[in-house]
mmCIF file of C-alpha atoms in Angstrom:
data_model
loop_
_atom_site.group_PDB
_atom_site.id
_atom_site.type_symbol
_atom_site.label_atom_id
_atom_site.label_comp_id
_atom_site.label_asym_id
_atom_site.label_seq_id
_atom_site.Cartn_x
_atom_site.Cartn_y
_atom_site.Cartn_z
ATOM 1 C CA MET A 1 -100.564 24.661 28.933
ATOM 2 C CA ALA A 2 -97.026 23.100 28.096
ATOM 3 C CA ASN A 3 -94.697 25.308 25.977
ATOM 4 C CA THR A 4 -93.688 23.924 22.699
ATOM 5 C CA THR A 5 -90.142 25.015 21.215
ATOM 6 C CA THR A 6 -89.477 24.671 17.783
ATOM 7 C CA THR A 7 -85.817 24.069 16.524
ATOM 8 C CA THR A 8 -84.672 25.344 13.185
ATOM 9 C CA THR A 9 -82.422 23.245 11.509
ATOM 10 C CA PRO A 10 -79.999 25.207 9.179
ATOM 11 C CA THR A 11 -80.240 24.471 5.482
ATOM 12 C CA THR A 12 -77.900 24.196 2.684
ATOM 13 C CA THR A 13 -79.325 26.006 -0.429
ATOM 14 C CA GLY A 14 -79.309 24.427 -3.757
ATOM 15 C CA ALA A 15 -76.731 26.731 -4.866
ATOM 16 C CA ALA A 16 -74.228 25.271 -2.544
ATOM 17 C CA LEU A 17 -74.725 21.799 -3.510
ATOM 18 C CA PRO A 18 -72.515 20.351 -6.310
ATOM 19 C CA MET A 19 -74.451 19.883 -9.523
ATOM 20 C CA SER A 20 -74.623 16.298 -10.941
ATOM 21 C CA PRO A 21 -73.447 15.651 -14.613
ATOM 22 C CA THR A 22 -77.087 14.173 -15.015
ATOM 23 C CA GLU A 23 -78.866 17.793 -13.672
ATOM 24 C CA LEU A 24 -76.275 19.521 -16.069
ATOM 25 C CA ALA A 25 -77.129 17.302 -18.910
ATOM 26 C CA GLU A 26 -81.010 18.403 -18.378
ATOM 27 C CA LYS A 27 -80.327 21.903 -18.122
ATOM 28 C CA LEU A 28 -77.852 21.888 -21.752
ATOM 29 C CA ARG A 29 -81.172 20.153 -23.472
ATOM 30 C CA SER A 30 -83.246 22.898 -21.872
ATOM 31 C CA GLN A 31 -83.585 26.687 -22.198
ATOM 32 C CA GLU A 32 -82.058 26.691 -18.524
ATOM 33 C CA THR A 33 -78.709 26.650 -19.519
ATOM 34 C CA PRO A 34 -76.265 27.956 -16.879
ATOM 35 C CA LEU A 35 -73.087 29.941 -17.370
ATOM 36 C CA LEU A 36 -70.335 27.423 -17.926
ATOM 37 C CA VAL A 37 -66.646 28.303 -16.417
ATOM 38 C CA ASP A 38 -63.930 26.039 -17.062
ATOM 39 C CA VAL A 39 -60.884 26.681 -14.890
ATOM 40 C CA ARG A 40 -58.763 24.166 -16.294
ATOM 41 C CA THR A 41 -55.714 25.226 -18.343
ATOM 42 C CA PRO A 42 -56.073 26.208 -21.787
ATOM 43 C CA ALA A 43 -54.540 23.270 -23.266
ATOM 44 C CA GLU A 44 -57.039 20.735 -21.042
ATOM 45 C CA HIS A 45 -59.747 22.812 -22.312
ATOM 46 C CA GLU A 46 -58.920 22.077 -25.837
ATOM 47 C CA SER A 47 -58.254 18.579 -25.202
ATOM 48 C CA LEU A 48 -61.607 17.633 -23.720
ATOM 49 C CA ARG A 49 -64.642 20.413 -22.951
ATOM 50 C CA VAL A 50 -68.064 21.078 -22.764
ATOM 51 C CA PRO A 51 -69.201 22.821 -25.860
ATOM 52 C CA GLY A 52 -70.007 26.511 -24.652
ATOM 53 C CA SER A 53 -68.054 26.759 -21.471
ATOM 54 C CA HIS A 54 -65.653 29.475 -20.959
ATOM 55 C CA ASN A 55 -62.071 28.939 -20.066
ATOM 56 C CA VAL A 56 -61.125 30.996 -17.125
ATOM 57 C CA PRO A 57 -57.738 29.194 -15.710
ATOM 58 C CA LEU A 58 -58.147 29.024 -12.067
ATOM 59 C CA ASP A 59 -55.242 31.240 -11.438
ATOM 60 C CA LEU A 60 -56.574 33.895 -13.670
ATOM 61 C CA LEU A 61 -60.013 33.922 -11.731
ATOM 62 C CA GLN A 62 -58.200 33.874 -8.437
ATOM 63 C CA LYS A 63 -56.625 37.356 -9.536
ATOM 64 C CA ASN A 64 -59.728 38.758 -11.150
ATOM 65 C CA LYS A 65 -62.126 37.129 -8.598
ATOM 66 C CA GLU A 66 -63.685 40.856 -7.891
ATOM 67 C CA THR A 67 -63.966 41.959 -11.348
ATOM 68 C CA LEU A 68 -65.835 38.535 -12.060
ATOM 69 C CA ALA A 69 -67.957 38.952 -9.166
ATOM 70 C CA GLU A 70 -69.307 42.273 -10.091
ATOM 71 C CA GLN A 71 -70.211 40.988 -13.626
ATOM 72 C CA PHE A 72 -71.649 37.337 -13.108
ATOM 73 C CA THR A 73 -75.235 37.058 -12.920
ATOM 74 C CA GLY A 74 -77.503 34.066 -13.030
ATOM 75 C CA GLU A 75 -76.542 30.275 -12.267
ATOM 76 C CA ILE A 76 -72.842 29.557 -12.678
ATOM 77 C CA VAL A 77 -71.343 26.027 -13.299
ATOM 78 C CA LEU A 78 -67.771 25.478 -12.600
ATOM 79 C CA ILE A 79 -66.121 22.808 -14.349
ATOM 80 C CA CYS A 80 -62.723 21.380 -13.919
ATOM 81 C CA GLN A 81 -61.132 17.799 -14.668
ATOM 82 C CA THR A 82 -62.573 15.902 -11.694
ATOM 83 C CA GLY A 83 -63.833 18.723 -9.261
ATOM 84 C CA ASN A 84 -60.855 19.936 -6.975
ATOM 85 C CA ARG A 85 -59.992 22.791 -9.021
ATOM 86 C CA ALA A 86 -63.708 23.797 -9.275
ATOM 87 C CA ASN A 87 -64.137 23.901 -5.626
ATOM 88 C CA GLN A 88 -61.469 25.960 -5.105
ATOM 89 C CA ALA A 89 -62.523 28.214 -7.670
ATOM 90 C CA LEU A 90 -66.033 28.428 -6.071
ATOM 91 C CA GLN A 91 -64.444 29.329 -2.674
ATOM 92 C CA HIS A 92 -62.812 32.392 -4.583
ATOM 93 C CA LEU A 93 -66.019 33.460 -6.135
ATOM 94 C CA ARG A 94 -67.881 33.065 -2.712
ATOM 95 C CA ALA A 95 -64.797 35.373 -0.924
ATOM 96 C CA ALA A 96 -65.662 37.650 -3.572
ATOM 97 C CA GLY A 97 -69.762 37.521 -3.142
ATOM 98 C CA VAL A 98 -71.004 35.390 -5.545
ATOM 99 C CA ASP A 99 -73.576 32.649 -4.116
ATOM 100 C CA THR A 100 -74.797 31.491 -7.335
ATOM 101 C CA ALA A 101 -71.681 29.117 -8.498
ATOM 102 C CA ARG A 102 -71.904 25.415 -8.155
ATOM 103 C CA VAL A 103 -69.474 22.866 -8.975
ATOM 104 C CA LEU A 104 -69.790 20.101 -11.449
ATOM 105 C CA GLU A 105 -69.593 16.982 -9.641
ATOM 106 C CA GLY A 106 -66.796 14.787 -10.902
ATOM 107 C CA GLY A 107 -65.875 17.331 -13.397
ATOM 108 C CA VAL A 108 -65.906 17.039 -17.044
ATOM 109 C CA VAL A 109 -64.613 13.617 -16.803
ATOM 110 C CA ALA A 110 -67.813 12.367 -15.174
ATOM 111 C CA LEU A 111 -69.842 14.014 -17.489
ATOM 112 C CA GLU A 112 -68.022 12.759 -20.655
ATOM 113 C CA ALA A 113 -68.633 8.952 -18.761
ATOM 114 C CA GLN A 114 -72.096 9.198 -18.316
ATOM 115 C CA HIS A 115 -73.417 12.042 -20.989
ATOM 116 C CA SER A 116 -70.835 11.986 -23.776
ATOM 117 C CA GLN A 117 -72.858 13.826 -26.115
ATOM 118 C CA HIS A 118 -72.582 16.755 -23.894
ATOM 119 C CA THR A 119 -68.736 16.698 -24.452
ATOM 120 C CA HIS A 120 -66.130 17.660 -27.240
ATOM 121 C CA ARG A 121 -62.794 16.033 -27.579
ATOM 122 C CA GLY A 122 -60.088 18.033 -29.649
ATOM 123 C CA GLN A 123 -56.209 17.757 -29.693
ATOM 124 C CA GLN A 124 -55.221 14.954 -26.736
ATOM 125 C CA ARG A 125 -53.190 15.937 -23.969
ATOM 126 C CA TRP A 126 -52.548 14.810 -20.761
ATOM 127 C CA ALA A 127 -54.394 16.403 -17.526
ATOM 128 C CA MET A 128 -52.451 18.884 -15.680
ATOM 129 C CA ASP A 129 -52.751 16.678 -12.469
ATOM 130 C CA ARG A 130 -51.396 13.736 -14.633
ATOM 131 C CA GLN A 131 -48.515 15.372 -15.543
ATOM 132 C CA VAL A 132 -47.561 16.751 -12.310
ATOM 133 C CA ARG A 133 -47.889 13.321 -10.825
ATOM 134 C CA MET A 134 -45.611 11.970 -13.943
ATOM 135 C CA VAL A 135 -42.890 14.573 -13.479
ATOM 136 C CA ALA A 136 -42.861 14.238 -9.404
ATOM 137 C CA GLY A 137 -42.749 10.682 -9.642
ATOM 138 C CA SER A 138 -40.135 10.733 -12.049
ATOM 139 C CA LEU A 139 -37.850 12.951 -9.994
ATOM 140 C CA VAL A 140 -38.302 10.977 -6.791
ATOM 141 C CA LEU A 141 -37.460 8.228 -8.646
ATOM 142 C CA THR A 142 -34.524 9.345 -10.177
ATOM 143 C CA GLY A 143 -33.518 10.747 -6.530
ATOM 144 C CA PHE A 144 -33.774 7.221 -5.116
ATOM 145 C CA LEU A 145 -31.852 5.269 -7.655
ATOM 146 C CA GLY A 146 -29.271 8.202 -7.768
ATOM 147 C CA SER A 147 -28.607 8.105 -4.067
ATOM 148 C CA LYS A 148 -27.941 4.399 -4.701
ATOM 149 C CA LEU A 149 -25.715 4.255 -7.914
ATOM 150 C CA ILE A 150 -24.340 7.783 -7.692
ATOM 151 C CA SER A 151 -24.404 9.661 -4.495
ATOM 152 C CA PRO A 152 -26.311 9.537 -1.402
ATOM 153 C CA LYS A 153 -26.596 13.486 -1.750
ATOM 154 C CA VAL A 154 -28.872 12.813 -4.732
ATOM 155 C CA GLY A 155 -31.362 11.594 -2.260
ATOM 156 C CA TYR A 156 -31.884 15.341 -1.562
ATOM 157 C CA LEU A 157 -33.859 15.478 -5.018
ATOM 158 C CA ALA A 158 -36.533 13.291 -3.337
ATOM 159 C CA GLY A 159 -36.616 15.053 -0.363
ATOM 160 C CA ALA A 160 -36.947 18.511 -2.055
ATOM 161 C CA ILE A 161 -40.094 17.470 -4.176
ATOM 162 C CA GLY A 162 -41.625 16.076 -0.961
ATOM 163 C CA ALA A 163 -41.175 19.270 0.526
ATOM 164 C CA GLY A 164 -42.641 21.181 -2.659
ATOM 165 C CA LEU A 165 -45.519 18.561 -2.646
ATOM 166 C CA THR A 166 -46.270 19.676 1.255
ATOM 167 C CA PHE A 167 -46.065 23.372 0.544
ATOM 168 C CA SER A 168 -48.193 22.869 -2.210
ATOM 169 C CA ALA A 169 -50.883 21.256 -0.162
ATOM 170 C CA LEU A 170 -50.637 23.735 2.702
ATOM 171 C CA THR A 171 -50.644 26.976 0.500
ATOM 172 C CA ASP A 172 -53.212 25.417 -2.167
ATOM 173 C CA SER A 173 -50.804 26.065 -5.079
ATOM 174 C CA CYS A 174 -48.676 24.091 -7.157
ATOM 175 C CA ALA A 175 -45.476 25.635 -8.490
ATOM 176 C CA MET A 176 -45.009 22.721 -10.630
ATOM 177 C CA ALA A 177 -47.977 22.579 -12.600
ATOM 178 C CA ALA A 178 -47.580 26.533 -12.996
ATOM 179 C CA ALA A 179 -44.130 25.737 -14.499
ATOM 180 C CA LEU A 180 -45.622 22.845 -16.795
ATOM 181 C CA ASN A 181 -48.019 25.171 -18.300
ATOM 182 C CA LYS A 182 -45.617 27.085 -19.754
ATOM 183 C CA MET A 183 -44.160 24.153 -21.624
ATOM 184 C CA PRO A 184 -44.539 23.922 -25.630
ATOM 185 C CA TRP A 185 -46.965 20.863 -25.557
ATOM 186 C CA ASN A 186 -49.308 23.008 -23.225
ATOM 187 C CA LYS A 187 -49.599 25.956 -25.512
ATOM 188 C CA VAL A 188 -52.744 27.139 -27.443
ATOM 189 C CA GLU A 189 -53.221 29.644 -29.934
ATOM 190 C CA ALA A 190 -54.770 32.421 -27.755
ATOM 191 C CA ASP A 191 -54.510 32.419 -23.984
ATOM 192 C CA PRO A 192 -57.653 33.290 -22.086
ATOM 193 C CA THR A 193 -58.227 36.580 -20.528
ATOM 194 C CA VAL A 194 -60.794 38.254 -18.571
ATOM 195 C CA GLU A 195 -61.776 40.775 -21.286
ATOM 196 C CA LYS A 196 -62.143 37.972 -23.692
ATOM 197 C CA LEU A 197 -64.262 36.076 -21.353
ATOM 198 C CA LEU A 198 -66.526 38.733 -20.685
ATOM 199 C CA ALA A 199 -66.949 39.779 -24.326
ATOM 200 C CA GLU A 200 -67.849 36.001 -25.172
ATOM 201 C CA ILE A 201 -70.381 35.600 -22.057
ATOM 202 C CA PRO A 202 -74.103 35.878 -24.004
ATOM 203 C CA ARG A 203 -75.523 39.322 -23.880
ATOM 204 C CA SER A 204 -78.528 37.915 -21.780
ATOM 205 C CA THR A 205 -76.090 37.960 -18.712
ATOM 206 C CA GLN A 206 -75.539 41.745 -19.298
ATOM 207 C CA ILE A 207 -71.932 41.423 -18.786
ATOM 208 C CA GLN A 208 -69.851 44.053 -20.135
ATOM 209 C CA ALA A 209 -66.100 44.180 -20.262
ATOM 210 C CA PRO A 210 -64.871 46.687 -17.686
ATOM 211 C CA ARG A 211 -62.635 49.738 -19.155
ATOM 212 C CA GLY A 212 -59.564 50.868 -18.324
#
């Protein structure tokens, strides 16, 4: 009798797959609403958000990922503008042991485009990535024009911006975004905290704010 060999192909679990806007809309209409975590800046969250979502900016999540990992239970959906920052947040949570988080595919922008009834617009501000592009582009243009009209040394400004963007990509960080987040037009009444998040999350998740 010939021996047969069964080859097992690794599969990707549903928890690792992005969640489409339609799938999230269906969950929001049902009794299976997951924990919605918006990792954008407070100003972006105030401008356009999914009602019921909790704002935990990416830098805050990164600094407190172990605390959050100990408390998060059930399905979690990570939300940002278009999906990039949510994917970064997913990696941080996975490193801390959370395996029930998923990323909203296309971010809140895609959800608004396909299911606007599940989004809410408040005071309008530019998204942070748009602000970064505007400032970086303006500085590069200033450096170029300055090198032609004022002094060649002004051209170093464009080089400095290019070096900063390269460093940002290599380290997966953005000093310019951090600086812009402190600008007056990006301020909200109350900045989010981990304690505030844990207090706001529904009791059904059995999350308690850590003491001390």
